[in-house]
PDB file of C-alpha atoms in Angstrom:
ATOM      1  CA  MET F 199      -5.055   0.661  -1.914  1.00 41.00           C
ATOM      2  CA  ARG F 200      -2.858  -0.188   1.072  1.00 53.00           C
ATOM      3  CA  LEU F 201      -2.343   2.495   3.958  1.00 55.00           C
ATOM      4  CA  LYS F 202       1.769   3.253   4.146  1.00 69.00           C
ATOM      5  CA  TRP F 203       1.694   4.876   7.376  1.00 80.00           C
ATOM      6  CA  ARG F 204       1.542   2.941  10.413  1.00 88.00           C
ATOM      7  CA  CYS F 205       1.061   4.210  14.306  1.00 91.00           C
ATOM      8  CA  PRO F 206       3.677   4.420  16.947  1.00 93.00           C
ATOM      9  CA  MET F 207       2.358   2.787  20.711  1.00 93.00           C
ATOM     10  CA  PRO F 208       1.797   5.056  23.427  1.00 93.00           C
ATOM     11  CA  SER F 209       3.911   4.678  26.016  1.00 95.00           C
ATOM     12  CA  ALA F 210       1.847   2.730  28.291  1.00 95.00           C
ATOM     13  CA  GLU F 211       1.954   0.528  31.140  1.00 96.00           C
ATOM     14  CA  PHE F 212       0.659  -3.112  30.031  1.00 96.00           C
ATOM     15  CA  ARG F 213       1.155  -6.874  31.352  1.00 96.00           C
ATOM     16  CA  PRO F 214       2.032  -8.238  27.877  1.00 95.00           C
ATOM     17  CA  GLY F 215       1.780 -11.905  28.392  1.00 92.00           C
ATOM     18  CA  SER F 216      -1.906 -11.309  29.851  1.00 92.00           C
ATOM     19  CA  VAL F 217      -2.805  -9.532  27.208  1.00 94.00           C
ATOM     20  CA  ALA F 218      -1.337 -12.477  24.980  1.00 94.00           C
ATOM     21  CA  ARG F 219      -3.474 -14.677  26.721  1.00 93.00           C
ATOM     22  CA  SER F 220      -6.295 -13.426  26.859  1.00 93.00           C
ATOM     23  CA  ILE F 221      -6.649 -13.361  23.343  1.00 95.00           C
ATOM     24  CA  LEU F 222      -5.533 -16.732  22.570  1.00 93.00           C
ATOM     25  CA  ILE F 223      -7.764 -17.932  25.189  1.00 92.00           C
ATOM     26  CA  GLY F 224     -10.843 -16.417  23.606  1.00 91.00           C
ATOM     27  CA  MET F 225      -9.341 -17.398  20.130  1.00 92.00           C
ATOM     28  CA  MET F 226      -9.726 -21.017  21.412  1.00 90.00           C
ATOM     29  CA  GLY F 227     -13.285 -20.599  22.823  1.00 88.00           C
ATOM     30  CA  ILE F 228     -13.784 -19.211  19.148  1.00 87.00           C
ATOM     31  CA  ASN F 229     -12.222 -21.997  17.518  1.00 87.00           C
ATOM     32  CA  PRO F 230     -11.920 -25.368  19.436  1.00 86.00           C
ATOM     33  CA  THR F 231      -9.238 -27.125  16.876  1.00 86.00           C
ATOM     34  CA  ILE F 232      -6.657 -25.259  18.015  1.00 88.00           C
ATOM     35  CA  ARG F 233      -6.692 -26.398  21.235  1.00 87.00           C
ATOM     36  CA  ASP F 234      -6.618 -29.979  19.622  1.00 87.00           C
ATOM     37  CA  ALA F 235      -4.404 -29.136  17.383  1.00 86.00           C
ATOM     38  CA  HIS F 236      -2.359 -27.566  20.392  1.00 87.00           C
ATOM     39  CA  PRO F 237      -2.407 -29.545  23.749  1.00 89.00           C
ATOM     40  CA  VAL F 238       0.255 -28.332  25.516  1.00 87.00           C
ATOM     41  CA  LEU F 239      -0.420 -24.864  24.163  1.00 87.00           C
ATOM     42  CA  ALA F 240      -4.095 -25.358  26.056  1.00 88.00           C
ATOM     43  CA  LYS F 241      -2.948 -26.820  29.051  1.00 88.00           C
ATOM     44  CA  ALA F 242      -0.152 -24.160  29.725  1.00 87.00           C
ATOM     45  CA  LEU F 243      -2.813 -21.210  29.208  1.00 86.00           C
ATOM     46  CA  ILE F 244      -5.829 -23.333  31.387  1.00 84.00           C
ATOM     47  CA  ASP F 245      -2.851 -24.289  34.034  1.00 84.00           C
ATOM     48  CA  LYS F 246      -1.507 -20.750  33.782  1.00 75.00           C
ATOM     49  CA  SER F 247       2.061 -21.203  33.341  1.00 73.00           C
ATOM     50  CA  PRO F 248       4.719 -18.797  33.895  1.00 66.00           C
ATOM     51  CA  VAL F 249       5.901 -18.898  29.842  1.00 67.00           C
ATOM     52  CA  VAL F 250       4.198 -20.295  27.036  1.00 74.00           C
ATOM     53  CA  GLY F 251       5.668 -20.835  23.799  1.00 82.00           C
ATOM     54  CA  LEU F 252       3.138 -20.943  20.127  1.00 88.00           C
ATOM     55  CA  PRO F 253       3.981 -24.173  18.178  1.00 86.00           C
ATOM     56  CA  GLU F 254       7.037 -22.707  15.480  1.00 87.00           C
ATOM     57  CA  ASP F 255       4.697 -23.211  12.361  1.00 86.00           C
ATOM     58  CA  VAL F 256       1.975 -20.290  14.122  1.00 90.00           C
ATOM     59  CA  ARG F 257       2.060 -16.127  14.990  1.00 93.00           C
ATOM     60  CA  LEU F 258       0.240 -14.533  16.858  1.00 95.00           C
ATOM     61  CA  ARG F 259      -0.205 -11.216  14.744  1.00 96.00           C
ATOM     62  CA  VAL F 260      -1.356  -7.520  16.180  1.00 96.00           C
ATOM     63  CA  ALA F 261      -2.061  -4.431  14.247  1.00 95.00           C
ATOM     64  CA  LEU F 262      -5.017  -0.939  14.403  1.00 93.00           C
ATOM     65  CA  ALA F 263      -8.367  -1.568  13.456  1.00 89.00           C
ATOM     66  CA  ARG F 264      -9.923   0.842  11.155  1.00 84.00           C
ATOM     67  CA  GLY F 265     -13.580   2.074  10.648  1.00 79.00           C
ATOM     68  CA  LEU F 266     -16.157   0.638  12.583  1.00 79.00           C
ATOM     69  CA  THR F 267     -16.718  -2.506  11.590  1.00 80.00           C
ATOM     70  CA  ALA F 268     -15.980  -5.547  14.252  1.00 83.00           C
ATOM     71  CA  ARG F 269     -15.276  -9.640  12.749  1.00 85.00           C
ATOM     72  CA  ILE F 270     -14.406 -12.334  14.516  1.00 84.00           C
ATOM     73  CA  ALA F 271     -14.296 -15.651  13.240  1.00 85.00           C
ATOM     74  CA  GLY F 272     -12.577 -19.283  13.040  1.00 81.00           C
ATOM     75  CA  PRO F 273     -10.568 -21.271  10.690  1.00 80.00           C
ATOM     76  CA  ASN F 274     -10.533 -19.000   8.024  1.00 77.00           C
ATOM     77  CA  GLY F 275      -8.274 -17.965   4.450  1.00 71.00           C
ATOM     78  CA  GLY F 276      -8.565 -16.330   1.723  1.00 69.00           C
ATOM     79  CA  SER F 277      -7.152 -14.041  -1.271  1.00 67.00           C
ATOM     80  CA  PHE F 278      -8.236 -11.160  -2.892  1.00 65.00           C
ATOM     81  CA  GLY F 279      -9.187 -12.698  -6.922  1.00 63.00           C
ATOM     82  CA  PHE F 280      -7.496 -10.654  -9.079  1.00 58.00           C
ATOM     83  CA  GLY F 281      -4.244  -9.060  -6.972  1.00 49.00           C
ATOM     84  CA  ASN F 282      -3.705  -7.776  -4.285  1.00 48.00           C
ATOM     85  CA  LEU F 283      -4.740  -3.847  -4.833  1.00 52.00           C
ATOM     86  CA  GLY F 284      -1.495  -2.781  -6.771  1.00 53.00           C
ATOM     87  CA  VAL F 285       0.083  -6.101  -6.291  1.00 52.00           C
ATOM     88  CA  ASP F 286      -0.055  -8.962  -9.207  1.00 52.00           C
ATOM     89  CA  ARG F 287      -0.363 -12.175  -7.488  1.00 54.00           C
ATOM     90  CA  PRO F 288      -2.644 -13.151  -5.495  1.00 56.00           C
ATOM     91  CA  LEU F 289      -0.758 -13.175  -1.913  1.00 67.00           C
ATOM     92  CA  PRO F 290      -2.980 -15.470   0.570  1.00 70.00           C
ATOM     93  CA  LEU F 291      -3.902 -15.461   4.146  1.00 75.00           C
ATOM     94  CA  THR F 292      -4.486 -18.710   5.818  1.00 78.00           C
ATOM     95  CA  SER F 293      -5.817 -17.860   9.606  1.00 84.00           C
ATOM     96  CA  LEU F 294      -6.354 -20.048  13.066  1.00 87.00           C
ATOM     97  CA  ALA F 295      -8.861 -17.450  14.467  1.00 90.00           C
ATOM     98  CA  HIS F 296      -9.103 -13.498  13.965  1.00 90.00           C
ATOM     99  CA  VAL F 297     -10.202 -10.836  15.604  1.00 92.00           C
ATOM    100  CA  TYR F 298     -11.119  -7.229  15.005  1.00 90.00           C
ATOM    101  CA  PHE F 299     -12.114  -5.024  17.189  1.00 88.00           C
ATOM    102  CA  PRO F 300     -11.280  -1.709  17.418  1.00 88.00           C
ATOM    103  CA  PRO F 301      -9.126  -0.214  18.675  1.00 89.00           C
ATOM    104  CA  LEU F 302      -6.994  -3.728  17.899  1.00 93.00           C
ATOM    105  CA  ALA F 303      -7.082  -6.686  15.060  1.00 94.00           C
ATOM    106  CA  TRP F 304      -5.393  -9.920  15.857  1.00 96.00           C
ATOM    107  CA  GLN F 305      -4.627 -12.749  13.676  1.00 94.00           C
ATOM    108  CA  LEU F 306      -2.992 -16.268  14.540  1.00 94.00           C
ATOM    109  CA  SER F 307      -2.036 -16.722  11.305  1.00 90.00           C
ATOM    110  CA  SER F 308       0.026 -19.630  10.409  1.00 82.00           C
ATOM    111  CA  ARG F 309       3.883 -18.234  10.366  1.00 78.00           C
ATOM    112  CA  ASP F 310       4.053 -17.675   6.338  1.00 75.00           C
ATOM    113  CA  SER F 311       1.324 -15.107   6.006  1.00 69.00           C
ATOM    114  CA  SER F 312       2.621 -13.280   3.022  1.00 72.00           C
ATOM    115  CA  LEU F 313      -0.721 -11.020   3.430  1.00 78.00           C
ATOM    116  CA  LEU F 314       0.181  -9.799   6.566  1.00 85.00           C
ATOM    117  CA  ASP F 315       3.348  -9.561   6.691  1.00 84.00           C
ATOM    118  CA  ARG F 316       3.058  -7.079   3.220  1.00 81.00           C
ATOM    119  CA  GLU F 317       0.939  -5.247   5.516  1.00 84.00           C
ATOM    120  CA  ARG F 318       3.311  -4.786   8.329  1.00 89.00           C
ATOM    121  CA  TRP F 319       1.288  -6.467  11.088  1.00 92.00           C
ATOM    122  CA  ALA F 320       3.016  -6.911  14.200  1.00 95.00           C
ATOM    123  CA  ASP F 321       4.619  -9.875  15.411  1.00 95.00           C
ATOM    124  CA  VAL F 322       3.669 -10.766  19.424  1.00 96.00           C
ATOM    125  CA  SER F 323       4.169 -13.857  19.337  1.00 94.00           C
ATOM    126  CA  ASP F 324       7.459 -13.378  22.302  1.00 93.00           C
ATOM    127  CA  TRP F 325       4.394 -11.321  24.145  1.00 94.00           C
ATOM    128  CA  LEU F 326       3.537 -14.910  25.680  1.00 91.00           C
ATOM    129  CA  ALA F 327       7.157 -15.030  26.545  1.00 90.00           C
ATOM    130  CA  TYR F 328       6.321 -12.978  29.427  1.00 91.00           C
ATOM    131  CA  ASP F 329       5.083 -14.105  32.911  1.00 89.00           C
ATOM    132  CA  PRO F 330       1.027 -12.388  33.038  1.00 89.00           C
ATOM    133  CA  ALA F 331       1.743 -10.572  35.753  1.00 90.00           C
ATOM    134  CA  GLU F 332       5.140  -8.463  34.216  1.00 93.00           C
ATOM    135  CA  THR F 333       4.928  -4.950  33.132  1.00 96.00           C
ATOM    136  CA  ALA F 334       6.266  -3.571  30.312  1.00 97.00           C
ATOM    137  CA  ASP F 335       6.565  -0.638  28.024  1.00 97.00           C
ATOM    138  CA  LEU F 336       3.594  -1.189  25.170  1.00 95.00           C
ATOM    139  CA  ALA F 337       6.095   1.768  22.766  1.00 95.00           C
ATOM    140  CA  THR F 338       9.060   0.066  23.613  1.00 95.00           C
ATOM    141  CA  LEU F 339       7.767  -3.278  22.823  1.00 94.00           C
ATOM    142  CA  CYS F 340       5.581  -2.907  19.872  1.00 93.00           C
ATOM    143  CA  PRO F 341       6.205  -1.302  17.017  1.00 93.00           C
ATOM    144  CA  PRO F 342       4.207   1.517  14.599  1.00 95.00           C
ATOM    145  CA  LEU F 343       1.474  -0.851  13.682  1.00 95.00           C
ATOM    146  CA  PRO F 344      -0.516  -0.141  10.432  1.00 93.00           C
ATOM    147  CA  PRO F 345      -3.969   0.346   9.946  1.00 91.00           C
ATOM    148  CA  VAL F 346      -5.969  -2.321   8.575  1.00 88.00           C
ATOM    149  CA  ALA F 347      -9.777  -3.280   7.747  1.00 81.00           C
ATOM    150  CA  TYR F 348     -10.918  -7.182   7.547  1.00 78.00           C
ATOM    151  CA  PRO F 349     -10.038  -7.224   4.132  1.00 75.00           C
ATOM    152  CA  SER F 350     -14.066  -7.821   2.879  1.00 69.00           C
ATOM    153  CA  HIS F 351     -14.902  -4.974   5.226  1.00 67.00           C
ATOM    154  CA  VAL F 352     -12.516  -2.291   3.693  1.00 66.00           C
ATOM    155  CA  PRO F 353     -13.909   1.338   3.593  1.00 57.00           C
ATOM    156  CA  TRP F 354     -13.131   2.360  -0.466  1.00 55.00           C
ATOM    157  CA  GLY F 355     -15.566   0.142  -1.653  1.00 50.00           C
ATOM    158  CA  PRO F 356     -16.335  -4.393  -3.186  1.00 49.00           C
ATOM    159  CA  THR F 357     -13.701  -5.873  -3.240  1.00 59.00           C
ATOM    160  CA  THR F 358     -12.550  -9.100  -4.754  1.00 69.00           C
ATOM    161  CA  TRP F 359     -11.252 -11.155  -1.574  1.00 67.00           C
ATOM    162  CA  VAL F 360     -12.000 -14.687  -1.590  1.00 66.00           C
ATOM    163  CA  GLN F 361     -13.274 -16.432   1.419  1.00 68.00           C
ATOM    164  CA  LEU F 362     -12.099 -19.773   1.787  1.00 64.00           C
ATOM    165  CA  TRP F 363     -13.383 -22.253   5.231  1.00 64.00           C
ATOM    166  CA  PHE F 364     -11.437 -25.043   5.675  1.00 64.00           C
ATOM    167  CA  GLN F 365     -14.479 -26.438   8.027  1.00 66.00           C
ATOM    168  CA  ALA F 366     -17.835 -25.013   9.725  1.00 63.00           C
ATOM    169  CA  ALA F 367     -16.176 -22.144  11.240  1.00 64.00           C
ATOM    170  CA  GLU F 368     -18.117 -19.481  14.077  1.00 69.00           C
ATOM    171  CA  VAL F 369     -18.151 -15.447  12.692  1.00 69.00           C
ATOM    172  CA  VAL F 370     -19.991 -13.150  14.360  1.00 67.00           C
ATOM    173  CA  GLU F 371     -19.611  -9.957  12.909  1.00 68.00           C
ATOM    174  CA  VAL F 372     -21.376  -6.032  13.119  1.00 70.00           C
ATOM    175  CA  LYS F 373     -20.907  -3.699  10.186  1.00 73.00           C
ATOM    176  CA  GLU F 374     -21.897  -0.778  12.045  1.00 72.00           C
ATOM    177  CA  LEU F 375     -20.368  -0.386  15.569  1.00 73.00           C
ATOM    178  CA  PRO F 376     -21.332   2.166  17.801  1.00 70.00           C
ATOM    179  CA  LYS F 377     -19.124   5.450  17.625  1.00 72.00           C
ATOM    180  CA  ASP F 378     -19.998   5.945  21.658  1.00 70.00           C
ATOM    181  CA  LEU F 379     -18.863   2.144  22.396  1.00 66.00           C
ATOM    182  CA  LEU F 380     -15.090   3.171  20.490  1.00 63.00           C
ATOM    183  CA  LYS F 381     -14.543   6.320  23.082  1.00 62.00           C
ATOM    184  CA  PHE F 382     -11.123   6.114  25.417  1.00 54.00           C
TER     185      PHE F 382
END
């Protein structure tokens, strides 16, 4: 069961270029093959270039991380083995790296990410076009976000999520974060 509700973002000043670069640098740390596959992107991030673009076949996506689980991992993919919770055909997910840490979840995914599109994750790839020092209003720049959990962490019970690993990948996972850690 997928939640259809989406949360509008509050009006708040933030630095989209800095946020996107920070998450990408972390993702390159968890999956060093991103640096090898996309050396121009890696160099631009290291050199603090004012304009950084993602390769054509990659998108940076964001949603609201629900629950108290946290997970970061390198390259992987998966699909629900028996369809996607009410959808007849399995929708795949191919991820170069992901970070689920409340309040946000991030995916660096292939351009064709049927599962993320179905769940209506926001594509924030264009945040990299902002200079790291430039500010913008979050409510203006980001559409309402869906609440999501990593597919094997859905709160209503076990799923048929089939995890695929493309190579050895780092995974750090916490099943229940301390509630006081998440106070804003």
